[in-house]
PDB file of N, CA, C and O in Angstrom:
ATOM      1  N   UNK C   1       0.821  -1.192   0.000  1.00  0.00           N
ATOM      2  CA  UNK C   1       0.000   0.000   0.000  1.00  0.00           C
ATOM      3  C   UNK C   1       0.870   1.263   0.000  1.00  0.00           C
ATOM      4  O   UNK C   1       0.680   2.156  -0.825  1.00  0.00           O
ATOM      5  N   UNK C   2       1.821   1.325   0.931  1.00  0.00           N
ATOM      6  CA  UNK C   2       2.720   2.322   0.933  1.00  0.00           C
ATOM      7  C   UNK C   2       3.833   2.738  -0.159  1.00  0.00           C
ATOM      8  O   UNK C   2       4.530   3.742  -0.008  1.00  0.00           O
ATOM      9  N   UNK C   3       3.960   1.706  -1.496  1.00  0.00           N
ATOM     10  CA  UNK C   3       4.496   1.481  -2.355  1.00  0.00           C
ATOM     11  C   UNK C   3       4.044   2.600  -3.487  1.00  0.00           C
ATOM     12  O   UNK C   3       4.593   3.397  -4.248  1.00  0.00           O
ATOM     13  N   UNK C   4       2.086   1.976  -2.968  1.00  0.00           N
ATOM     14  CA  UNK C   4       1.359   2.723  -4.247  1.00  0.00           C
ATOM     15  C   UNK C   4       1.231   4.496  -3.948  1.00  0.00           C
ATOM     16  O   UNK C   4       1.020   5.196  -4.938  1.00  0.00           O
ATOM     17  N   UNK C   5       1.331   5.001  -2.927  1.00  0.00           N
ATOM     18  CA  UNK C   5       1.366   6.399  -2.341  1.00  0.00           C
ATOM     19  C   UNK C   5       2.807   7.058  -2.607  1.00  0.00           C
ATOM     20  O   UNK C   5       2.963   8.245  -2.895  1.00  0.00           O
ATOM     21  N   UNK C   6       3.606   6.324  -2.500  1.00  0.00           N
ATOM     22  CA  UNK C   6       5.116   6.572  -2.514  1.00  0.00           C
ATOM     23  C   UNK C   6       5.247   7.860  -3.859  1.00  0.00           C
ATOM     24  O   UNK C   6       4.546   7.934  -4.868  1.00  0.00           O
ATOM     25  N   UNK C   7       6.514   8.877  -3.387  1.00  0.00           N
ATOM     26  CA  UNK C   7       6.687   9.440  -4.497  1.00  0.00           C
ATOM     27  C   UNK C   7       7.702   9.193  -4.884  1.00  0.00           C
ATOM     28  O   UNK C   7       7.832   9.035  -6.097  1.00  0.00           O
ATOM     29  N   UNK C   8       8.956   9.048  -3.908  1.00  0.00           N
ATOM     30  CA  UNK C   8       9.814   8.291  -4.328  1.00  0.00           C
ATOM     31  C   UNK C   8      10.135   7.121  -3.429  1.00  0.00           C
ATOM     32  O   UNK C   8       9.598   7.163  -2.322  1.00  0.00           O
ATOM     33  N   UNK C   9      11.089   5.842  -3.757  1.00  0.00           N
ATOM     34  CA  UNK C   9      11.025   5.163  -2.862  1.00  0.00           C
ATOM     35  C   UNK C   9      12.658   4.809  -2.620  1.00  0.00           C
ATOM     36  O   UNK C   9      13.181   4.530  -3.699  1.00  0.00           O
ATOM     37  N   UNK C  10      13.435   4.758  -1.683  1.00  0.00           N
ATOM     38  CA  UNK C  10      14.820   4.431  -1.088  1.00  0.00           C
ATOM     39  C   UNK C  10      14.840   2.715  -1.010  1.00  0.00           C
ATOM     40  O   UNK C  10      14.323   2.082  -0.089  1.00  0.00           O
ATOM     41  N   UNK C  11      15.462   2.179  -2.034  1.00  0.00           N
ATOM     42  CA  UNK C  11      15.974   0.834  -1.667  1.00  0.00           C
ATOM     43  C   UNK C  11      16.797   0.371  -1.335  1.00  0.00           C
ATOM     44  O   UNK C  11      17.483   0.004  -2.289  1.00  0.00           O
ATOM     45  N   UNK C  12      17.353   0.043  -0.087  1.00  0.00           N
ATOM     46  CA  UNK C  12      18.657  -0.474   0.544  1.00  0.00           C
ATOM     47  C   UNK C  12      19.047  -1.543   0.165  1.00  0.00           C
ATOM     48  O   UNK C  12      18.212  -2.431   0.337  1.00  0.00           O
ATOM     49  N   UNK C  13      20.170  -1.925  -0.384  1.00  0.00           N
ATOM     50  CA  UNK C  13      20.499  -3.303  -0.718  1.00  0.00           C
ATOM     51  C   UNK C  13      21.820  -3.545  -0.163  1.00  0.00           C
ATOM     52  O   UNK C  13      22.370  -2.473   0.090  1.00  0.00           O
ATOM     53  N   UNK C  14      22.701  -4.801   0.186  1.00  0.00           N
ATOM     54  CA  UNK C  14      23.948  -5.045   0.866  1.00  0.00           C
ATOM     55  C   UNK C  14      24.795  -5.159  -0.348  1.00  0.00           C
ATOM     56  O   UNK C  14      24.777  -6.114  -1.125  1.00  0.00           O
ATOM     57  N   UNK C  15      25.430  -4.255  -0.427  1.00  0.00           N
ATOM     58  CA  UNK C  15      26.493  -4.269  -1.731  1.00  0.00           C
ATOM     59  C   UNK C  15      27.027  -5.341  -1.821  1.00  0.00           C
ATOM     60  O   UNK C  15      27.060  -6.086  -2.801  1.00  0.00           O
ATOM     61  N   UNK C  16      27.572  -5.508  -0.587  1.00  0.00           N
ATOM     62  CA  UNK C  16      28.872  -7.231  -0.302  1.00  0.00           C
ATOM     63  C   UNK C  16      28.047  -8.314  -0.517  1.00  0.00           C
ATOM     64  O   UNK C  16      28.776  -9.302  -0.428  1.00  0.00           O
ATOM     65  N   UNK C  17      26.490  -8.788  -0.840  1.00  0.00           N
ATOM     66  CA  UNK C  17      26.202  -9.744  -1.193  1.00  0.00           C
ATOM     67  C   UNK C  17      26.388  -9.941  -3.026  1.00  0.00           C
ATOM     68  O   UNK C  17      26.626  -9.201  -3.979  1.00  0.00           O
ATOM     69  N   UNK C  18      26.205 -10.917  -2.872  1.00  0.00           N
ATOM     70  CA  UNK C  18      26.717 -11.920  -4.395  1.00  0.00           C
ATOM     71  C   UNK C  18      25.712 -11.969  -5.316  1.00  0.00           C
ATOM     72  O   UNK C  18      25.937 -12.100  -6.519  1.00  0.00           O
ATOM     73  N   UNK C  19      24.368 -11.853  -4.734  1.00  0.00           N
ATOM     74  CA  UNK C  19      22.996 -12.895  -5.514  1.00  0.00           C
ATOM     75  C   UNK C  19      22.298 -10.994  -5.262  1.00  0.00           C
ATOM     76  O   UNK C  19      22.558 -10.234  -4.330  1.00  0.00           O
ATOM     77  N   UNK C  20      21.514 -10.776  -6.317  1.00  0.00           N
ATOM     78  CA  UNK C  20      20.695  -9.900  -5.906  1.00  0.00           C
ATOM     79  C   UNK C  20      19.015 -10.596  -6.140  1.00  0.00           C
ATOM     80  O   UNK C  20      18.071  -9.821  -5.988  1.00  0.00           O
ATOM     81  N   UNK C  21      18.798 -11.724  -6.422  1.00  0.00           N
ATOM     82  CA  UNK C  21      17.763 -12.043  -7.731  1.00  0.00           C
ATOM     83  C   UNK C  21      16.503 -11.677  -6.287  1.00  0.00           C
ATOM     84  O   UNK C  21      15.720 -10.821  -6.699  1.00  0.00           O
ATOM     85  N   UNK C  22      16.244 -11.995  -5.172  1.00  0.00           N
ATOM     86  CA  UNK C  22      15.451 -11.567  -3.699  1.00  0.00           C
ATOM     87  C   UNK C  22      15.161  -9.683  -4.067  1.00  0.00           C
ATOM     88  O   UNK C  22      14.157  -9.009  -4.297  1.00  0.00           O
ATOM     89  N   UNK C  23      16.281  -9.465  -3.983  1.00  0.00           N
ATOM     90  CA  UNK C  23      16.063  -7.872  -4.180  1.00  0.00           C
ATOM     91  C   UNK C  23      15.601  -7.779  -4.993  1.00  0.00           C
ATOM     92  O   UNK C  23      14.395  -7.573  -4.858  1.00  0.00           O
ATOM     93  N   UNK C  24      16.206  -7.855  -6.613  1.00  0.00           N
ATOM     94  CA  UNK C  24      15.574  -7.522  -7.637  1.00  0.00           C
ATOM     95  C   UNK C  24      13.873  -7.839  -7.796  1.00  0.00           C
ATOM     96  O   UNK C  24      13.107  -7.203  -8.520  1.00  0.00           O
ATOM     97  N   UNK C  25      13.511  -9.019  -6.898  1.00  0.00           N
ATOM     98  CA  UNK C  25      12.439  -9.701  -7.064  1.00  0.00           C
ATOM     99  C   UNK C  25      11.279  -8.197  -6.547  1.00  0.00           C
ATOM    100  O   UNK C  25      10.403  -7.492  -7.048  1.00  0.00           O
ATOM    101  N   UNK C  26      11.917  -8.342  -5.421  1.00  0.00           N
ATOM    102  CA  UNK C  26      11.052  -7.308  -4.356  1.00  0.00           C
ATOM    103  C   UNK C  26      10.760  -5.872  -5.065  1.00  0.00           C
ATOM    104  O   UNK C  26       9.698  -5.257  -4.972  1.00  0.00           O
ATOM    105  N   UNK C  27      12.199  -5.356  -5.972  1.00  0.00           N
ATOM    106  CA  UNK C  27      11.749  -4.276  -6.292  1.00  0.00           C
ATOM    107  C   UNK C  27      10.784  -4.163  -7.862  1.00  0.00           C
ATOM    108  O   UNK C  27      10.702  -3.082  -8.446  1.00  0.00           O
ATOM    109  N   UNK C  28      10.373  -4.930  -8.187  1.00  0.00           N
ATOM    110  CA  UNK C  28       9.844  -5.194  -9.086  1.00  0.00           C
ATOM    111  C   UNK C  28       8.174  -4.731  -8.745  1.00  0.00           C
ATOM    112  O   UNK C  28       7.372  -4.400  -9.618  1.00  0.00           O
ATOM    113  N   UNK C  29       7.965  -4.778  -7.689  1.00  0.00           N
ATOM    114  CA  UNK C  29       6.338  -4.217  -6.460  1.00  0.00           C
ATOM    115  C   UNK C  29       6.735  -2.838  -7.167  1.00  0.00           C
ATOM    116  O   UNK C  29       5.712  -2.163  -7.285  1.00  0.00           O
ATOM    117  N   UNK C  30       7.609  -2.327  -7.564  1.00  0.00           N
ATOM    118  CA  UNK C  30       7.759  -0.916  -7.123  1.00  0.00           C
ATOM    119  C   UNK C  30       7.505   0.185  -8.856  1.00  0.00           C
ATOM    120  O   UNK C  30       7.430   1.401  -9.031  1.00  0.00           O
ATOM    121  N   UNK C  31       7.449  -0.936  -9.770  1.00  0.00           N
ATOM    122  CA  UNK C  31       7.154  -0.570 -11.146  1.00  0.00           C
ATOM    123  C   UNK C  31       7.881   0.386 -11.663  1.00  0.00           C
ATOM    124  O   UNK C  31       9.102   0.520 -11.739  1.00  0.00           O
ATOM    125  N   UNK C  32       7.093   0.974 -11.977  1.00  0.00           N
ATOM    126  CA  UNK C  32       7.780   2.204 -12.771  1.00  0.00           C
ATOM    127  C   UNK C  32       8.011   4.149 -11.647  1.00  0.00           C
ATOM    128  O   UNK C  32       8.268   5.318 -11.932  1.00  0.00           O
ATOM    129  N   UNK C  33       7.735   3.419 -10.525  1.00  0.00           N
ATOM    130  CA  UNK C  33       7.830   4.767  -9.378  1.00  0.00           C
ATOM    131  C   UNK C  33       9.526   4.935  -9.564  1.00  0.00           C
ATOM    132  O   UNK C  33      10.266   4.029  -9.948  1.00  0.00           O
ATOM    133  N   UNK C  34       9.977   6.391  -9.175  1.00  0.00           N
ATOM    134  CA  UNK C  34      11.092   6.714  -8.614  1.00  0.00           C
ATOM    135  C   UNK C  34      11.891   6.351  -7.719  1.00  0.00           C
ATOM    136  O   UNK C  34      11.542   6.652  -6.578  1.00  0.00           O
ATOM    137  N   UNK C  35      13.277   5.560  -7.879  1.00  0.00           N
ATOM    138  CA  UNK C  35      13.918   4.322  -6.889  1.00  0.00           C
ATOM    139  C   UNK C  35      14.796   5.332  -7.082  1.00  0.00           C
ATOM    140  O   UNK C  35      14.949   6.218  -7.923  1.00  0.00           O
ATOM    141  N   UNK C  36      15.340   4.974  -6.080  1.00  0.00           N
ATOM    142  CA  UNK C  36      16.704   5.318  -5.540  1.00  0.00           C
ATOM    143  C   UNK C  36      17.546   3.659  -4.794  1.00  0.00           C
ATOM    144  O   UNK C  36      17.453   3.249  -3.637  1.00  0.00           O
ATOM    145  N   UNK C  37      18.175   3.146  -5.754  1.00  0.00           N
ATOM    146  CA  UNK C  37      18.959   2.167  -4.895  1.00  0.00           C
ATOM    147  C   UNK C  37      20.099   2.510  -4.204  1.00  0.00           C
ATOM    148  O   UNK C  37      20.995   3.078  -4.827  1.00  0.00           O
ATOM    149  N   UNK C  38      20.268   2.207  -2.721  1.00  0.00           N
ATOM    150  CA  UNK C  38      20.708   2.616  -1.597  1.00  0.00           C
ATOM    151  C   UNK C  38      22.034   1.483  -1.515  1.00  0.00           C
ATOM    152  O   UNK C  38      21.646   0.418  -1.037  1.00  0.00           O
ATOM    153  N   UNK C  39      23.272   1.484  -1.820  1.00  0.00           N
ATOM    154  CA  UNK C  39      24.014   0.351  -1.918  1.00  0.00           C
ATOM    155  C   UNK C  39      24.926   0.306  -0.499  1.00  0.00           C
ATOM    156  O   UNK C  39      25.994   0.870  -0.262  1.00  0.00           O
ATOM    157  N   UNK C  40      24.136  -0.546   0.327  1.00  0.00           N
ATOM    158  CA  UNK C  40      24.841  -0.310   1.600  1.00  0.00           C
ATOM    159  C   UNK C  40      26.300  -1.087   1.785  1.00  0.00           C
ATOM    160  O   UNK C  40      26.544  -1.888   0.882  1.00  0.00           O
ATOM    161  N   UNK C  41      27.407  -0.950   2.935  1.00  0.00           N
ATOM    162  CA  UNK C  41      28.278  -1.569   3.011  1.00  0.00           C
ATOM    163  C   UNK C  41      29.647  -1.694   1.699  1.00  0.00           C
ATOM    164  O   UNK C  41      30.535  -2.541   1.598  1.00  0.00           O
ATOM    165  N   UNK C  42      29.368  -0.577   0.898  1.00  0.00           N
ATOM    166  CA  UNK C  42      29.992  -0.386  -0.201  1.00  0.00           C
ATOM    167  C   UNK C  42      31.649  -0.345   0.088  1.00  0.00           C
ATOM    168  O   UNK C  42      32.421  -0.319  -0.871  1.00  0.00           O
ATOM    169  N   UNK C  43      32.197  -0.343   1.620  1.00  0.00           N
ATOM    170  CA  UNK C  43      33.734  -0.420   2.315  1.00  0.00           C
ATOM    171  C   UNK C  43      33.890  -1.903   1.808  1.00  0.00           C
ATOM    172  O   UNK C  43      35.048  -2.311   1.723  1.00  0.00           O
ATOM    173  N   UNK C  44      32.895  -2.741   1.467  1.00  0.00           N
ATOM    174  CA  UNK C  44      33.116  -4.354   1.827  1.00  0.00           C
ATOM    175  C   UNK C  44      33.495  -4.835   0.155  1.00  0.00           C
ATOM    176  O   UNK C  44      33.937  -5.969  -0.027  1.00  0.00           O
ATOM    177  N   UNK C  45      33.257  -3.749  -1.207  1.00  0.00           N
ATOM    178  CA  UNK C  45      33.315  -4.156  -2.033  1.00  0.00           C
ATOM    179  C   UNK C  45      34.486  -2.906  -3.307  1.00  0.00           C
ATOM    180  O   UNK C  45      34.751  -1.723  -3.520  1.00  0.00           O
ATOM    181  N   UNK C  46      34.777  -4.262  -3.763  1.00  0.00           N
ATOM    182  CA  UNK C  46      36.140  -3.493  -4.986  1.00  0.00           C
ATOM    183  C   UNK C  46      35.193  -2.567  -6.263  1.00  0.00           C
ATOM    184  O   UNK C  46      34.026  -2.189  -6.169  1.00  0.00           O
ATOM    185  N   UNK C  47      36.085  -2.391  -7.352  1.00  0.00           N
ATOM    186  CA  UNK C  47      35.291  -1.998  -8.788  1.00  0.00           C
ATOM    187  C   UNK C  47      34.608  -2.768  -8.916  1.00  0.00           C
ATOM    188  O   UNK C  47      33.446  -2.368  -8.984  1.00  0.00           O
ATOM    189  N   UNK C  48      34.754  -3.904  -9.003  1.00  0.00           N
ATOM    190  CA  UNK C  48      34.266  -4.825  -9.871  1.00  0.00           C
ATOM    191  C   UNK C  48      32.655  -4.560  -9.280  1.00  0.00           C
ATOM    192  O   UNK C  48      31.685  -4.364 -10.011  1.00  0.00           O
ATOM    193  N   UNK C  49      32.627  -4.605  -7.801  1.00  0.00           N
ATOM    194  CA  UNK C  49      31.862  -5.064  -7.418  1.00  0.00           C
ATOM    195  C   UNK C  49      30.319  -3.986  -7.658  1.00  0.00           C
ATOM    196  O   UNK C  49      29.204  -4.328  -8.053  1.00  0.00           O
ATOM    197  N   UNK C  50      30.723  -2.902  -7.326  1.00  0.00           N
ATOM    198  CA  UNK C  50      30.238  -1.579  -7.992  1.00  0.00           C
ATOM    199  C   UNK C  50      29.800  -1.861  -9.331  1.00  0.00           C
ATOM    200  O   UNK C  50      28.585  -1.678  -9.416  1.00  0.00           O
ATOM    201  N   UNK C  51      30.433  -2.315 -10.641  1.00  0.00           N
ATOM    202  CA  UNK C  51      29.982  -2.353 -11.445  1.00  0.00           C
ATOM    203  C   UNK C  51      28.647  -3.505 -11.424  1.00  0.00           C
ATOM    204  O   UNK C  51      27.492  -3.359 -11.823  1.00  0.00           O
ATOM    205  N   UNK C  52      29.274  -4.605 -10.835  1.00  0.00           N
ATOM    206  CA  UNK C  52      28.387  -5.803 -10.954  1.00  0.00           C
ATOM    207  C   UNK C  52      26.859  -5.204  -9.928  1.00  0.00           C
ATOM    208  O   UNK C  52      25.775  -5.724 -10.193  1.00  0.00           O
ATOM    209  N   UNK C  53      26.911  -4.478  -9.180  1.00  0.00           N
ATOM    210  CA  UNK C  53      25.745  -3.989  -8.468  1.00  0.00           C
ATOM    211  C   UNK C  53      24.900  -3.120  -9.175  1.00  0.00           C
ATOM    212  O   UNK C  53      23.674  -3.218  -9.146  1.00  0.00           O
ATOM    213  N   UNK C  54      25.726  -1.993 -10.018  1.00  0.00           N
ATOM    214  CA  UNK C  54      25.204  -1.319 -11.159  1.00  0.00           C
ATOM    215  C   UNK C  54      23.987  -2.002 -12.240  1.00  0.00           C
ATOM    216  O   UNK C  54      22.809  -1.685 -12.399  1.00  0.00           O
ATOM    217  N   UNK C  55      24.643  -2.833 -12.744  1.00  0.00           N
ATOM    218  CA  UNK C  55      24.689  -3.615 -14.095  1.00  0.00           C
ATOM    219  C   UNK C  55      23.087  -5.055 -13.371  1.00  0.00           C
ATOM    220  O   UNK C  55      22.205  -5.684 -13.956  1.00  0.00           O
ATOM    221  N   UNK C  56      23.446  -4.960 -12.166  1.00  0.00           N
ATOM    222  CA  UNK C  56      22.065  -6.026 -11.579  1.00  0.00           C
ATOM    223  C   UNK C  56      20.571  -4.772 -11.661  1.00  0.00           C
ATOM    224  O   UNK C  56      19.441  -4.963 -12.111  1.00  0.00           O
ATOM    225  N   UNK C  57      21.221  -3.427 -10.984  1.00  0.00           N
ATOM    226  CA  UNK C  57      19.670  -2.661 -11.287  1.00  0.00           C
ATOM    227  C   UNK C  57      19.381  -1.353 -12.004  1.00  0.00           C
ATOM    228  O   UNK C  57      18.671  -0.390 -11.715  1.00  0.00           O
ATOM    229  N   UNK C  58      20.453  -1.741 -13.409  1.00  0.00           N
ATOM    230  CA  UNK C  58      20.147  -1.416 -14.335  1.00  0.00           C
ATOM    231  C   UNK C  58      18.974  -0.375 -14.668  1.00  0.00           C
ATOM    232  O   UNK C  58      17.808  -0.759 -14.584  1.00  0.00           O
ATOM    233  N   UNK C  59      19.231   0.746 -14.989  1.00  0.00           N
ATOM    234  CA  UNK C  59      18.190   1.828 -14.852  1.00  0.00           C
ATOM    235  C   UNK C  59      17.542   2.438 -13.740  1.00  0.00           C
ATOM    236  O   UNK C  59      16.469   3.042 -13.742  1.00  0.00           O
ATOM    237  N   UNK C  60      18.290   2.219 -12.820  1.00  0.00           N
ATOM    238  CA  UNK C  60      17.924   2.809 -11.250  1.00  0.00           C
ATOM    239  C   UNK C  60      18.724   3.611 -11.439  1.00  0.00           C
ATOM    240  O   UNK C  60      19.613   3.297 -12.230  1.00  0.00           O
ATOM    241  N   UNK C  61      18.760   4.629 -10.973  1.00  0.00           N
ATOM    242  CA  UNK C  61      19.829   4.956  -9.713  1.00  0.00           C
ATOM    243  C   UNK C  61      20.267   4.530  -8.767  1.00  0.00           C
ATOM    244  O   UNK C  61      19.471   4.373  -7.841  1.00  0.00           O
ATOM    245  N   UNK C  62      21.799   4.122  -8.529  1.00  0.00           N
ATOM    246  CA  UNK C  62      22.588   3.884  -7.499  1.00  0.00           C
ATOM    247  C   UNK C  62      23.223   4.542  -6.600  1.00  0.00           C
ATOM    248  O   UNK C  62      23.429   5.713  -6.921  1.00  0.00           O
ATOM    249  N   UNK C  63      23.552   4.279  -5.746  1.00  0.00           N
ATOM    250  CA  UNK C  63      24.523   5.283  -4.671  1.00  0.00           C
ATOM    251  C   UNK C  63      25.302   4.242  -3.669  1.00  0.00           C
ATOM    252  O   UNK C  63      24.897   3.156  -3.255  1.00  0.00           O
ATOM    253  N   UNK C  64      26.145   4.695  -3.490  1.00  0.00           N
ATOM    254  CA  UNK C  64      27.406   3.429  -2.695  1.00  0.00           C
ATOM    255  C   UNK C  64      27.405   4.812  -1.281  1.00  0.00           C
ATOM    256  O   UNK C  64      27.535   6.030  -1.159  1.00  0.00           O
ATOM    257  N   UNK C  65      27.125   3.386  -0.331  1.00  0.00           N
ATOM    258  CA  UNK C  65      27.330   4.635   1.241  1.00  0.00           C
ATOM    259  C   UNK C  65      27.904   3.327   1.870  1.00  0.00           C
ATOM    260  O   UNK C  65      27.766   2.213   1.364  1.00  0.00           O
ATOM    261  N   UNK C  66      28.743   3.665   3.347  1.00  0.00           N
ATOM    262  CA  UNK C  66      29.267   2.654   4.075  1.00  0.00           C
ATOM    263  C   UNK C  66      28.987   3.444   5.699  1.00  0.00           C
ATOM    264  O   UNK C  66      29.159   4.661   5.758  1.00  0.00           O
ATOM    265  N   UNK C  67      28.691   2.915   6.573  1.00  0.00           N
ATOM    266  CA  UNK C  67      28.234   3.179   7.677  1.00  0.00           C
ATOM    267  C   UNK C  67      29.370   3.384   8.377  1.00  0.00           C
ATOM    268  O   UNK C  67      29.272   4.296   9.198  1.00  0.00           O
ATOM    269  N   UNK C  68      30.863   2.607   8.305  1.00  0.00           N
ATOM    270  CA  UNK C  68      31.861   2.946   8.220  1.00  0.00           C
ATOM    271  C   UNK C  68      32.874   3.652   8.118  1.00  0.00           C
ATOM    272  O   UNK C  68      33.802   4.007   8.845  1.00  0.00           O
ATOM    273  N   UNK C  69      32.497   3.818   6.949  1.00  0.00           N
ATOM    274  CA  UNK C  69      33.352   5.173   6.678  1.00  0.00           C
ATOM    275  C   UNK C  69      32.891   6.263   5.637  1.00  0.00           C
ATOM    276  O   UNK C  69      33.569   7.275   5.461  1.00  0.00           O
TER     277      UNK C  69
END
């Protein structure tokens, strides 16, 4: 319900995981609204990994933050 009101919506995802296909699944509820993917723990991951997080949600917007540092 809060999906369908939403104007934009913040999706947090764990950068340092491997598999996104759960996430991707979930944000799929979210259609064609304004995402912002939230790439948490981004200290835990190289280029590569950045790209490969990119390239999984494709036409979002991304952002790499680390609580860390």
């Amino acid at each position: 319900e809060r999906i369908k009101t939403a104007g934009i919506i913040l999706f947090v995802i764990d950068a340092s995981c491997k598999e996104f296909t759960e996430d991707l699944r979930l944000l799929q509820a979210a259609g064609d609204k304004k995402v912002l993917v939230v790439a948490n723990k981004a200290d835990l991951i190289d280029a590569k990994g950045r790209v490969f997080s990119k390239e999984a949600f494709r036409g979002r917007k991304t952002v790499f933050i680390s609580a860390r540092k």
